Amino acid sequence: MDYSKPIDAELFPEGCERCSLTKFTGWMAFLGVFFLWGLYAAVRILAFGLGETGMDDYFGFGLWITLDLAVIALGAGAFFTGALRYILNIDELKNIVNLAAVVGFLCYTGAMMILVLDIGQPIRCWFGYWYPNVHSMLTEVIFCITCYCIVLILEFVPLVLENRQLMKNRFIHALAHNFHVYMPVFAGIGAFLSTFHQGSLGGMYGVLFGRPYLFREGFFIWPWTFFLFTLSAVACGPMFTVLVCTLMEKITGRKLVSWEVKELMGKVGRTMLLVYTVFKCLDSFTWACGLLPVEGLTFDQMFHGWIYGKWMFWLEHALLVIPLIVLFIKPMRQCRPVFYLMLFLVCTSITINRYVLTVQGIAFPVMPFDRWYEYAPNWAEWASSILVISYAAMVLSLAYRYLPMFPQERELNK
């Protein structure tokens, strides 16, 4: 036996190095502490109900839905990158499409975990499928997110089957090959499903005519937020994938994807960011100067104090415009720290957007006798949210260690 190598080295992707099993076990144990803390909170919530959280009858949506909407948007790199690779046949993306699929899988399964907690009575989770409200956009969300999660599982399975030891089995080898043959079909179905449920999540807010911060007019039956959610997802999805890849490179000390591929993903995201930013700014202007006056309201009335202040509105827009300008200036875009910072700012802006729509939009008083209410998530909500993040980190760590996620890794680390 070669004691200079980890005892599980035969499971690694061919030609790739990994840390010792001792270091890896320590890393997983570190993540496991957060996972167990979150699991404890989740068990308490499922056992004793939503009274364990900081939510109430006024704030039925809170930290969970903010995280849910954020990770769904950030995970959109899976369907968008998959569509560019398998449908438009952009060959360079083959070096990062596996990571995009894994990130998408983790984001969507994490979102499903959040929804199990947020339902309040998970034993009745099947009601949405068996007794669908055909007049609700959430019905479309339920079916699309479930079907797309299944598609992501089907995209993740062939990567698992490509483990070096599993591929020695002739049946598994043939099965993995056949999965790849039909991958363009999965990519097309995934793009269709994800586009509609991203839009329906935004449309859900836009049709709330009793909430002036959220309500929007639109195109036929769809409010503008339907399209804004889709555009924001396809803009930040590729950027988040690049950030995850770069973080993995920093942690592992290995080059995983070439700079040219990352820059290409940044250009793709930049183009979609341009479209989103233009429509986002037009939407905000029309809402503030057109829709609110018609309703007898003013822009200033939409904000209150520090936690619901105007600063967050302007920050959300600034974190779109500044990266957009920088990413179109080649010398600045090619400065790697600046490039990564701009991608991070865009992802932050999208997360802020999901927060203000989820929390601030609900906090606005809509009745004459009503007042502004403040919401603060308690430890159980934070812990269960960390449960989802630690779950994603653990699965991503296992996938990196044992699955051939990065076709360029061997070449880049010679």
GROMACS .gro file of C-alpha atoms in nm:
model
  414
    1MET     CA    1   0.000   0.000   0.000
    2ASP     CA    2   0.120   0.353  -0.085
    3TYR     CA    3   0.092   0.541   0.244
    4SER     CA    4   0.182   0.872   0.075
    5LYS     CA    5  -0.168   0.885  -0.077
    6PRO     CA    6  -0.510   0.904   0.090
    7ILE     CA    7  -0.666   0.563   0.137
    8ASP     CA    8  -0.961   0.667  -0.082
    9ALA     CA    9  -0.739   0.796  -0.365
   10GLU     CA   10  -0.869   0.534  -0.605
   11LEU     CA   11  -1.208   0.709  -0.591
   12PHE     CA   12  -1.068   1.046  -0.704
   13PRO     CA   13  -1.112   1.177  -1.059
   14GLU     CA   14  -0.829   1.040  -1.271
   15GLY     CA   15  -0.511   1.248  -1.261
   16CYS     CA   16  -0.638   1.480  -0.986
   17GLU     CA   17  -0.497   1.533  -0.639
   18ARG     CA   18  -0.697   1.575  -0.321
   19CYS     CA   19  -0.613   1.643   0.043
   20SER     CA   20  -0.562   1.366   0.295
   21LEU     CA   21  -0.863   1.187   0.435
   22THR     CA   22  -0.780   1.331   0.779
   23LYS     CA   23  -0.804   1.690   0.655
   24PHE     CA   24  -1.119   1.615   0.461
   25THR     CA   25  -1.281   1.450   0.763
   26GLY     CA   26  -1.194   1.755   0.972
   27TRP     CA   27  -1.349   1.985   0.712
   28MET     CA   28  -1.667   1.777   0.700
   29ALA     CA   29  -1.682   1.768   1.080
   30PHE     CA   30  -1.655   2.149   1.086
   31LEU     CA   31  -1.950   2.177   0.845
   32GLY     CA   32  -2.131   1.904   1.037
   33VAL     CA   33  -2.143   2.119   1.352
   34PHE     CA   34  -2.348   2.383   1.168
   35PHE     CA   35  -2.555   2.113   1.001
   36LEU     CA   36  -2.648   1.954   1.334
   37TRP     CA   37  -2.732   2.292   1.488
   38GLY     CA   38  -2.963   2.365   1.196
   39LEU     CA   39  -3.109   2.016   1.214
   40TYR     CA   40  -3.192   2.068   1.581
   41ALA     CA   41  -3.377   2.389   1.493
   42ALA     CA   42  -3.560   2.217   1.206
   43VAL     CA   43  -3.676   1.932   1.432
   44ARG     CA   44  -3.808   2.180   1.688
   45ILE     CA   45  -3.995   2.372   1.419
   46LEU     CA   46  -4.152   2.059   1.275
   47ALA     CA   47  -4.237   1.927   1.622
   48PHE     CA   48  -4.374   2.247   1.783
   49GLY     CA   49  -4.483   2.452   1.481
   50LEU     CA   50  -4.400   2.793   1.338
   51GLY     CA   51  -4.440   2.946   1.684
   52GLU     CA   52  -4.073   2.852   1.729
   53THR     CA   53  -3.984   3.116   1.470
   54GLY     CA   54  -4.000   3.496   1.467
   55MET     CA   55  -4.283   3.491   1.213
   56ASP     CA   56  -4.646   3.564   1.296
   57ASP     CA   57  -4.981   3.620   1.126
   58TYR     CA   58  -4.856   3.951   0.984
   59PHE     CA   59  -4.520   3.825   0.858
   60GLY     CA   60  -4.596   3.486   0.708
   61PHE     CA   61  -4.300   3.541   0.476
   62GLY     CA   62  -3.961   3.611   0.631
   63LEU     CA   63  -3.600   3.501   0.626
   64TRP     CA   64  -3.684   3.160   0.481
   65ILE     CA   65  -3.863   3.295   0.175
   66THR     CA   66  -3.591   3.557   0.126
   67LEU     CA   67  -3.330   3.279   0.127
   68ASP     CA   68  -3.554   3.058  -0.085
   69LEU     CA   69  -3.599   3.321  -0.357
   70ALA     CA   70  -3.232   3.421  -0.341
   71VAL     CA   71  -3.092   3.069  -0.384
   72ILE     CA   72  -3.340   2.995  -0.664
   73ALA     CA   73  -3.219   3.304  -0.849
   74LEU     CA   74  -2.852   3.232  -0.780
   75GLY     CA   75  -2.900   2.871  -0.886
   76ALA     CA   76  -3.033   2.981  -1.225
   77GLY     CA   77  -2.684   2.932  -1.366
   78ALA     CA   78  -2.780   2.566  -1.403
   79PHE     CA   79  -3.057   2.608  -1.658
   80PHE     CA   80  -2.904   2.909  -1.834
   81THR     CA   81  -2.553   2.764  -1.863
   82GLY     CA   82  -2.700   2.427  -1.962
   83ALA     CA   83  -2.906   2.592  -2.235
   84LEU     CA   84  -2.602   2.779  -2.368
   85ARG     CA   85  -2.388   2.465  -2.364
   86TYR     CA   86  -2.626   2.199  -2.495
   87ILE     CA   87  -2.871   2.399  -2.706
   88LEU     CA   88  -2.662   2.690  -2.841
   89ASN     CA   89  -2.355   2.461  -2.838
   90ILE     CA   90  -2.108   2.704  -2.680
   91ASP     CA   91  -1.832   2.446  -2.638
   92GLU     CA   92  -1.614   2.644  -2.394
   93LEU     CA   93  -1.882   2.612  -2.128
   94LYS     CA   94  -1.829   2.235  -2.105
   95ASN     CA   95  -1.557   2.313  -1.849
   96ILE     CA   96  -1.799   2.472  -1.603
   97VAL     CA   97  -2.141   2.328  -1.689
   98ASN     CA   98  -2.097   2.038  -1.443
   99LEU     CA   99  -2.042   2.281  -1.157
  100ALA     CA  100  -2.343   2.487  -1.270
  101ALA     CA  101  -2.559   2.173  -1.262
  102VAL     CA  102  -2.438   2.077  -0.913
  103VAL     CA  103  -2.490   2.431  -0.781
  104GLY     CA  104  -2.838   2.438  -0.932
  105PHE     CA  105  -2.918   2.099  -0.780
  106LEU     CA  106  -2.804   2.218  -0.436
  107CYS     CA  107  -2.990   2.549  -0.460
  108TYR     CA  108  -3.317   2.389  -0.562
  109THR     CA  109  -3.305   2.098  -0.319
  110GLY     CA  110  -3.211   2.348  -0.049
  111ALA     CA  111  -3.512   2.558  -0.146
  112MET     CA  112  -3.733   2.250  -0.119
  113MET     CA  113  -3.596   2.188   0.231
  114ILE     CA  114  -3.688   2.544   0.326
  115LEU     CA  115  -4.040   2.501   0.190
  116VAL     CA  116  -4.091   2.185   0.398
  117LEU     CA  117  -4.031   2.398   0.708
  118ASP     CA  118  -4.226   2.699   0.584
  119ILE     CA  119  -4.544   2.504   0.499
  120GLY     CA  120  -4.618   2.481   0.870
  121GLN     CA  121  -4.795   2.148   0.830
  122PRO     CA  122  -4.562   1.942   0.608
  123ILE     CA  123  -4.788   1.638   0.649
  124ARG     CA  124  -5.022   1.821   0.411
  125CYS     CA  125  -4.757   1.919   0.157
  126TRP     CA  126  -4.929   1.703  -0.105
  127PHE     CA  127  -5.242   1.921  -0.096
  128GLY     CA  128  -5.087   2.164  -0.343
  129TYR     CA  129  -5.059   1.886  -0.601
  130TRP     CA  130  -5.390   1.711  -0.537
  131TYR     CA  131  -5.604   2.023  -0.479
  132PRO     CA  132  -5.435   2.289  -0.694
  133ASN     CA  133  -5.572   2.642  -0.699
  134VAL     CA  134  -5.574   2.699  -1.074
  135HIS     CA  135  -5.610   3.077  -1.025
  136SER     CA  136  -5.289   3.108  -0.821
  137MET     CA  137  -4.940   3.166  -0.959
  138LEU     CA  138  -4.811   2.957  -0.671
  139THR     CA  139  -4.972   2.652  -0.832
  140GLU     CA  140  -4.748   2.701  -1.134
  141VAL     CA  141  -4.453   2.751  -0.901
  142ILE     CA  142  -4.528   2.427  -0.716
  143PHE     CA  143  -4.543   2.215  -1.029
  144CYS     CA  144  -4.256   2.386  -1.214
  145ILE     CA  145  -4.013   2.386  -0.922
  146THR     CA  146  -4.090   2.019  -0.848
  147CYS     CA  147  -4.045   1.914  -1.211
  148TYR     CA  148  -3.729   2.122  -1.250
  149CYS     CA  149  -3.585   1.974  -0.931
  150ILE     CA  150  -3.639   1.630  -1.089
  151VAL     CA  151  -3.461   1.752  -1.405
  152LEU     CA  152  -3.166   1.872  -1.194
  153ILE     CA  153  -3.148   1.533  -1.025
  154LEU     CA  154  -3.137   1.371  -1.370
  155GLU     CA  155  -2.854   1.610  -1.466
  156PHE     CA  156  -2.665   1.530  -1.145
  157VAL     CA  157  -2.701   1.151  -1.174
  158PRO     CA  158  -2.468   1.107  -1.477
  159LEU     CA  159  -2.197   1.302  -1.295
  160VAL     CA  160  -2.227   1.064  -0.999
  161LEU     CA  161  -2.212   0.767  -1.234
  162GLU     CA  162  -1.883   0.899  -1.376
  163ASN     CA  163  -1.701   0.826  -1.053
  164ARG     CA  164  -1.385   0.637  -1.152
  165GLN     CA  165  -1.475   0.320  -0.965
  166LEU     CA  166  -1.840   0.317  -1.074
  167MET     CA  167  -1.740   0.358  -1.438
  168LYS     CA  168  -1.565   0.021  -1.425
  169ASN     CA  169  -1.908  -0.138  -1.429
  170ARG     CA  170  -2.015  -0.180  -1.793
  171PHE     CA  171  -2.383  -0.118  -1.724
  172ILE     CA  172  -2.314   0.203  -1.532
  173HIS     CA  173  -2.070   0.314  -1.802
  174ALA     CA  174  -2.335   0.267  -2.071
  175LEU     CA  175  -2.603   0.434  -1.856
  176ALA     CA  176  -2.385   0.741  -1.798
  177HIS     CA  177  -2.316   0.765  -2.172
  178ASN     CA  178  -2.687   0.749  -2.254
  179PHE     CA  179  -2.763   1.021  -2.001
  180HIS     CA  180  -2.517   1.248  -2.180
  181VAL     CA  181  -2.677   1.172  -2.516
  182TYR     CA  182  -3.012   1.303  -2.390
  183MET     CA  183  -2.865   1.596  -2.194
  184PRO     CA  184  -2.981   1.856  -2.455
  185VAL     CA  185  -3.337   1.736  -2.395
  186PHE     CA  186  -3.297   1.781  -2.018
  187ALA     CA  187  -3.142   2.125  -2.077
  188GLY     CA  188  -3.434   2.233  -2.294
  189ILE     CA  189  -3.696   2.108  -2.048
  190GLY     CA  190  -3.507   2.267  -1.760
  191ALA     CA  191  -3.487   2.604  -1.936
  192PHE     CA  192  -3.862   2.597  -2.004
  193LEU     CA  193  -3.962   2.498  -1.650
  194SER     CA  194  -3.718   2.729  -1.474
  195THR     CA  195  -3.813   3.030  -1.685
  196PHE     CA  196  -4.179   2.993  -1.596
  197HIS     CA  197  -4.137   2.931  -1.226
  198GLN     CA  198  -3.884   3.216  -1.192
  199GLY     CA  199  -4.139   3.443  -1.355
  200SER     CA  200  -4.429   3.313  -1.147
  201LEU     CA  201  -4.239   3.380  -0.826
  202GLY     CA  202  -4.209   3.743  -0.932
  203GLY     CA  203  -4.563   3.755  -1.065
  204MET     CA  204  -4.690   3.637  -0.727
  205TYR     CA  205  -4.576   3.969  -0.576
  206GLY     CA  206  -4.683   4.184  -0.870
  207VAL     CA  207  -5.051   4.081  -0.850
  208LEU     CA  208  -5.087   4.181  -0.483
  209PHE     CA  209  -5.295   4.492  -0.553
  210GLY     CA  210  -5.338   4.551  -0.180
  211ARG     CA  211  -4.962   4.597  -0.136
  212PRO     CA  212  -4.857   4.923  -0.306
  213TYR     CA  213  -4.487   4.849  -0.269
  214LEU     CA  214  -4.530   4.531  -0.470
  215PHE     CA  215  -4.821   4.580  -0.710
  216ARG     CA  216  -4.733   4.631  -1.076
  217GLU     CA  217  -4.919   4.668  -1.399
  218GLY     CA  218  -4.788   4.459  -1.684
  219PHE     CA  219  -4.811   4.282  -2.015
  220PHE     CA  220  -5.143   4.099  -2.071
  221ILE     CA  221  -5.194   3.889  -1.754
  222TRP     CA  222  -4.834   3.912  -1.634
  223PRO     CA  223  -4.711   4.194  -1.408
  224TRP     CA  224  -4.368   4.338  -1.481
  225THR     CA  225  -4.223   4.154  -1.182
  226PHE     CA  226  -4.283   3.828  -1.374
  227PHE     CA  227  -4.022   3.929  -1.631
  228LEU     CA  228  -3.791   4.106  -1.386
  229PHE     CA  229  -3.749   3.792  -1.176
  230THR     CA  230  -3.658   3.587  -1.482
  231LEU     CA  231  -3.411   3.845  -1.613
  232SER     CA  232  -3.246   3.890  -1.274
  233ALA     CA  233  -3.202   3.514  -1.239
  234VAL     CA  234  -3.035   3.466  -1.577
  235ALA     CA  235  -2.809   3.765  -1.502
  236CYS     CA  236  -2.683   3.656  -1.160
  237GLY     CA  237  -2.691   3.277  -1.211
  238PRO     CA  238  -2.372   3.252  -1.425
  239MET     CA  239  -2.199   3.504  -1.198
  240PHE     CA  240  -2.276   3.304  -0.886
  241THR     CA  241  -2.141   2.990  -1.052
  242VAL     CA  242  -1.812   3.170  -1.119
  243LEU     CA  243  -1.796   3.289  -0.758
  244VAL     CA  244  -1.852   2.935  -0.626
  245CYS     CA  245  -1.580   2.806  -0.858
  246THR     CA  246  -1.336   3.074  -0.742
  247LEU     CA  247  -1.413   3.007  -0.375
  248MET     CA  248  -1.345   2.637  -0.432
  249GLU     CA  249  -1.013   2.725  -0.595
  250LYS     CA  250  -0.914   2.936  -0.295
  251ILE     CA  251  -1.007   2.662  -0.047
  252THR     CA  252  -0.845   2.375  -0.238
  253GLY     CA  253  -0.543   2.563  -0.372
  254ARG     CA  254  -0.599   2.419  -0.722
  255LYS     CA  255  -0.697   2.574  -1.053
  256LEU     CA  256  -1.029   2.430  -1.163
  257VAL     CA  257  -1.149   2.645  -1.452
  258SER     CA  258  -0.946   2.869  -1.680
  259TRP     CA  259  -0.976   3.248  -1.661
  260GLU     CA  260  -1.106   3.256  -2.020
  261VAL     CA  261  -1.411   3.046  -1.924
  262LYS     CA  262  -1.480   3.262  -1.619
  263GLU     CA  263  -1.455   3.577  -1.828
  264LEU     CA  264  -1.693   3.426  -2.084
  265MET     CA  265  -1.944   3.354  -1.807
  266GLY     CA  266  -1.898   3.711  -1.686
  267LYS     CA  267  -1.968   3.844  -2.035
  268VAL     CA  268  -2.283   3.634  -2.062
  269GLY     CA  269  -2.401   3.756  -1.722
  270ARG     CA  270  -2.306   4.114  -1.810
  271THR     CA  271  -2.521   4.108  -2.124
  272MET     CA  272  -2.822   3.980  -1.933
  273LEU     CA  273  -2.747   4.228  -1.653
  274LEU     CA  274  -2.770   4.512  -1.905
  275VAL     CA  275  -3.118   4.400  -2.010
  276TYR     CA  276  -3.229   4.350  -1.651
  277THR     CA  277  -3.090   4.683  -1.526
  278VAL     CA  278  -3.262   4.881  -1.803
  279PHE     CA  279  -3.600   4.723  -1.731
  280LYS     CA  280  -3.548   4.737  -1.354
  281CYS     CA  281  -3.478   5.111  -1.362
  282LEU     CA  282  -3.774   5.170  -1.595
  283ASP     CA  283  -3.996   4.969  -1.364
  284SER     CA  284  -3.884   5.162  -1.055
  285PHE     CA  285  -3.934   5.498  -1.230
  286THR     CA  286  -4.279   5.406  -1.360
  287TRP     CA  287  -4.381   5.272  -1.020
  288ALA     CA  288  -4.262   5.581  -0.830
  289CYS     CA  289  -4.379   5.848  -1.076
  290GLY     CA  290  -4.679   5.681  -1.236
  291LEU     CA  291  -4.839   5.401  -1.038
  292LEU     CA  292  -4.808   5.543  -0.686
  293PRO     CA  293  -4.961   5.887  -0.766
  294VAL     CA  294  -5.258   5.714  -0.930
  295GLU     CA  295  -5.310   5.525  -0.604
  296GLY     CA  296  -5.288   5.851  -0.404
  297LEU     CA  297  -4.952   5.759  -0.253
  298THR     CA  298  -4.603   5.906  -0.260
  299PHE     CA  299  -4.258   5.754  -0.292
  300ASP     CA  300  -4.164   5.869   0.060
  301GLN     CA  301  -4.456   5.679   0.213
  302MET     CA  302  -4.309   5.349   0.096
  303PHE     CA  303  -4.022   5.373   0.345
  304HIS     CA  304  -3.995   5.394   0.721
  305GLY     CA  305  -3.711   5.439   0.965
  306TRP     CA  306  -3.375   5.272   0.914
  307ILE     CA  307  -3.468   4.909   0.861
  308TYR     CA  308  -3.716   4.999   0.585
  309GLY     CA  309  -3.528   5.307   0.469
  310LYS     CA  310  -3.467   5.444   0.120
  311TRP     CA  311  -3.100   5.350   0.148
  312MET     CA  312  -3.179   4.988   0.064
  313PHE     CA  313  -3.376   5.090  -0.245
  314TRP     CA  314  -3.088   5.300  -0.379
  315LEU     CA  315  -2.827   5.042  -0.275
  316GLU     CA  316  -3.008   4.771  -0.474
  317HIS     CA  317  -2.996   4.986  -0.787
  318ALA     CA  318  -2.640   5.107  -0.731
  319LEU     CA  319  -2.515   4.749  -0.701
  320LEU     CA  320  -2.656   4.686  -1.048
  321VAL     CA  321  -2.540   5.000  -1.228
  322ILE     CA  322  -2.182   5.011  -1.094
  323PRO     CA  323  -2.093   4.648  -1.184
  324LEU     CA  324  -2.263   4.691  -1.521
  325ILE     CA  325  -2.039   4.985  -1.608
  326VAL     CA  326  -1.724   4.817  -1.475
  327LEU     CA  327  -1.788   4.487  -1.657
  328PHE     CA  328  -1.814   4.672  -1.989
  329ILE     CA  329  -1.471   4.835  -1.940
  330LYS     CA  330  -1.220   4.573  -2.055
  331PRO     CA  331  -0.912   4.678  -1.848
  332MET     CA  332  -1.122   4.684  -1.530
  333ARG     CA  333  -1.300   4.359  -1.615
  334GLN     CA  334  -0.968   4.184  -1.668
  335CYS     CA  335  -0.846   4.286  -1.323
  336ARG     CA  336  -0.947   3.967  -1.145
  337PRO     CA  337  -1.015   4.105  -0.793
  338VAL     CA  338  -1.234   4.378  -0.945
  339PHE     CA  339  -1.408   4.122  -1.168
  340TYR     CA  340  -1.494   3.896  -0.875
  341LEU     CA  341  -1.605   4.192  -0.662
  342MET     CA  342  -1.845   4.309  -0.933
  343LEU     CA  343  -1.998   3.962  -0.959
  344PHE     CA  344  -2.043   3.956  -0.583
  345LEU     CA  345  -2.212   4.297  -0.586
  346VAL     CA  346  -2.462   4.184  -0.849
  347CYS     CA  347  -2.552   3.874  -0.646
  348THR     CA  348  -2.588   4.097  -0.338
  349SER     CA  349  -2.824   4.329  -0.526
  350ILE     CA  350  -3.047   4.040  -0.631
  351THR     CA  351  -3.056   3.914  -0.270
  352ILE     CA  352  -3.154   4.262  -0.147
  353ASN     CA  353  -3.429   4.268  -0.408
  354ARG     CA  354  -3.572   3.943  -0.276
  355TYR     CA  355  -3.557   4.079   0.080
  356VAL     CA  356  -3.737   4.408   0.017
  357LEU     CA  357  -4.011   4.235  -0.182
  358THR     CA  358  -4.057   3.968   0.085
  359VAL     CA  359  -4.029   4.173   0.405
  360GLN     CA  360  -4.056   4.544   0.331
  361GLY     CA  361  -4.342   4.498   0.086
  362ILE     CA  362  -4.544   4.317   0.353
  363ALA     CA  363  -4.451   4.559   0.634
  364PHE     CA  364  -4.617   4.859   0.465
  365PRO     CA  365  -4.944   4.952   0.644
  366VAL     CA  366  -5.240   4.905   0.410
  367MET     CA  367  -5.532   5.002   0.638
  368PRO     CA  368  -5.604   5.346   0.790
  369PHE     CA  369  -5.573   5.208   1.141
  370ASP     CA  370  -5.262   5.007   1.056
  371ARG     CA  371  -4.899   5.094   1.129
  372TRP     CA  372  -4.550   4.985   1.025
  373TYR     CA  373  -4.446   4.654   1.175
  374GLU     CA  374  -4.090   4.531   1.211
  375TYR     CA  375  -3.981   4.174   1.162
  376ALA     CA  376  -3.667   4.011   1.297
  377PRO     CA  377  -3.585   3.640   1.242
  378ASN     CA  378  -3.499   3.450   1.558
  379TRP     CA  379  -3.234   3.185   1.618
  380ALA     CA  380  -3.448   2.901   1.481
  381GLU     CA  381  -3.485   3.070   1.143
  382TRP     CA  382  -3.114   3.153   1.123
  383ALA     CA  383  -3.012   2.803   1.230
  384SER     CA  384  -3.239   2.627   0.981
  385SER     CA  385  -3.114   2.858   0.706
  386ILE     CA  386  -2.756   2.767   0.800
  387LEU     CA  387  -2.870   2.403   0.779
  388VAL     CA  388  -2.937   2.452   0.407
  389ILE     CA  389  -2.605   2.629   0.348
  390SER     CA  390  -2.403   2.366   0.536
  391TYR     CA  391  -2.587   2.088   0.350
  392ALA     CA  392  -2.489   2.249   0.020
  393ALA     CA  393  -2.126   2.289   0.130
  394MET     CA  394  -2.102   1.925   0.239
  395VAL     CA  395  -2.250   1.784  -0.082
  396LEU     CA  396  -2.034   2.016  -0.294
  397SER     CA  397  -1.725   1.903  -0.102
  398LEU     CA  398  -1.807   1.537  -0.163
  399ALA     CA  399  -1.879   1.603  -0.530
  400TYR     CA  400  -1.547   1.784  -0.576
  401ARG     CA  401  -1.352   1.509  -0.401
  402TYR     CA  402  -1.500   1.209  -0.579
  403LEU     CA  403  -1.661   1.325  -0.904
  404PRO     CA  404  -1.508   1.460  -1.228
  405MET     CA  405  -1.666   1.803  -1.205
  406PHE     CA  406  -1.390   2.000  -1.376
  407PRO     CA  407  -1.262   1.868  -1.712
  408GLN     CA  408  -0.983   2.130  -1.715
  409GLU     CA  409  -0.845   2.057  -1.369
  410ARG     CA  410  -0.586   1.802  -1.473
  411GLU     CA  411  -0.457   2.020  -1.756
  412LEU     CA  412  -0.443   2.341  -1.548
  413ASN     CA  413  -0.245   2.181  -1.263
  414LYS     CA  414   0.029   2.003  -1.457
   0.00000   0.00000   0.00000
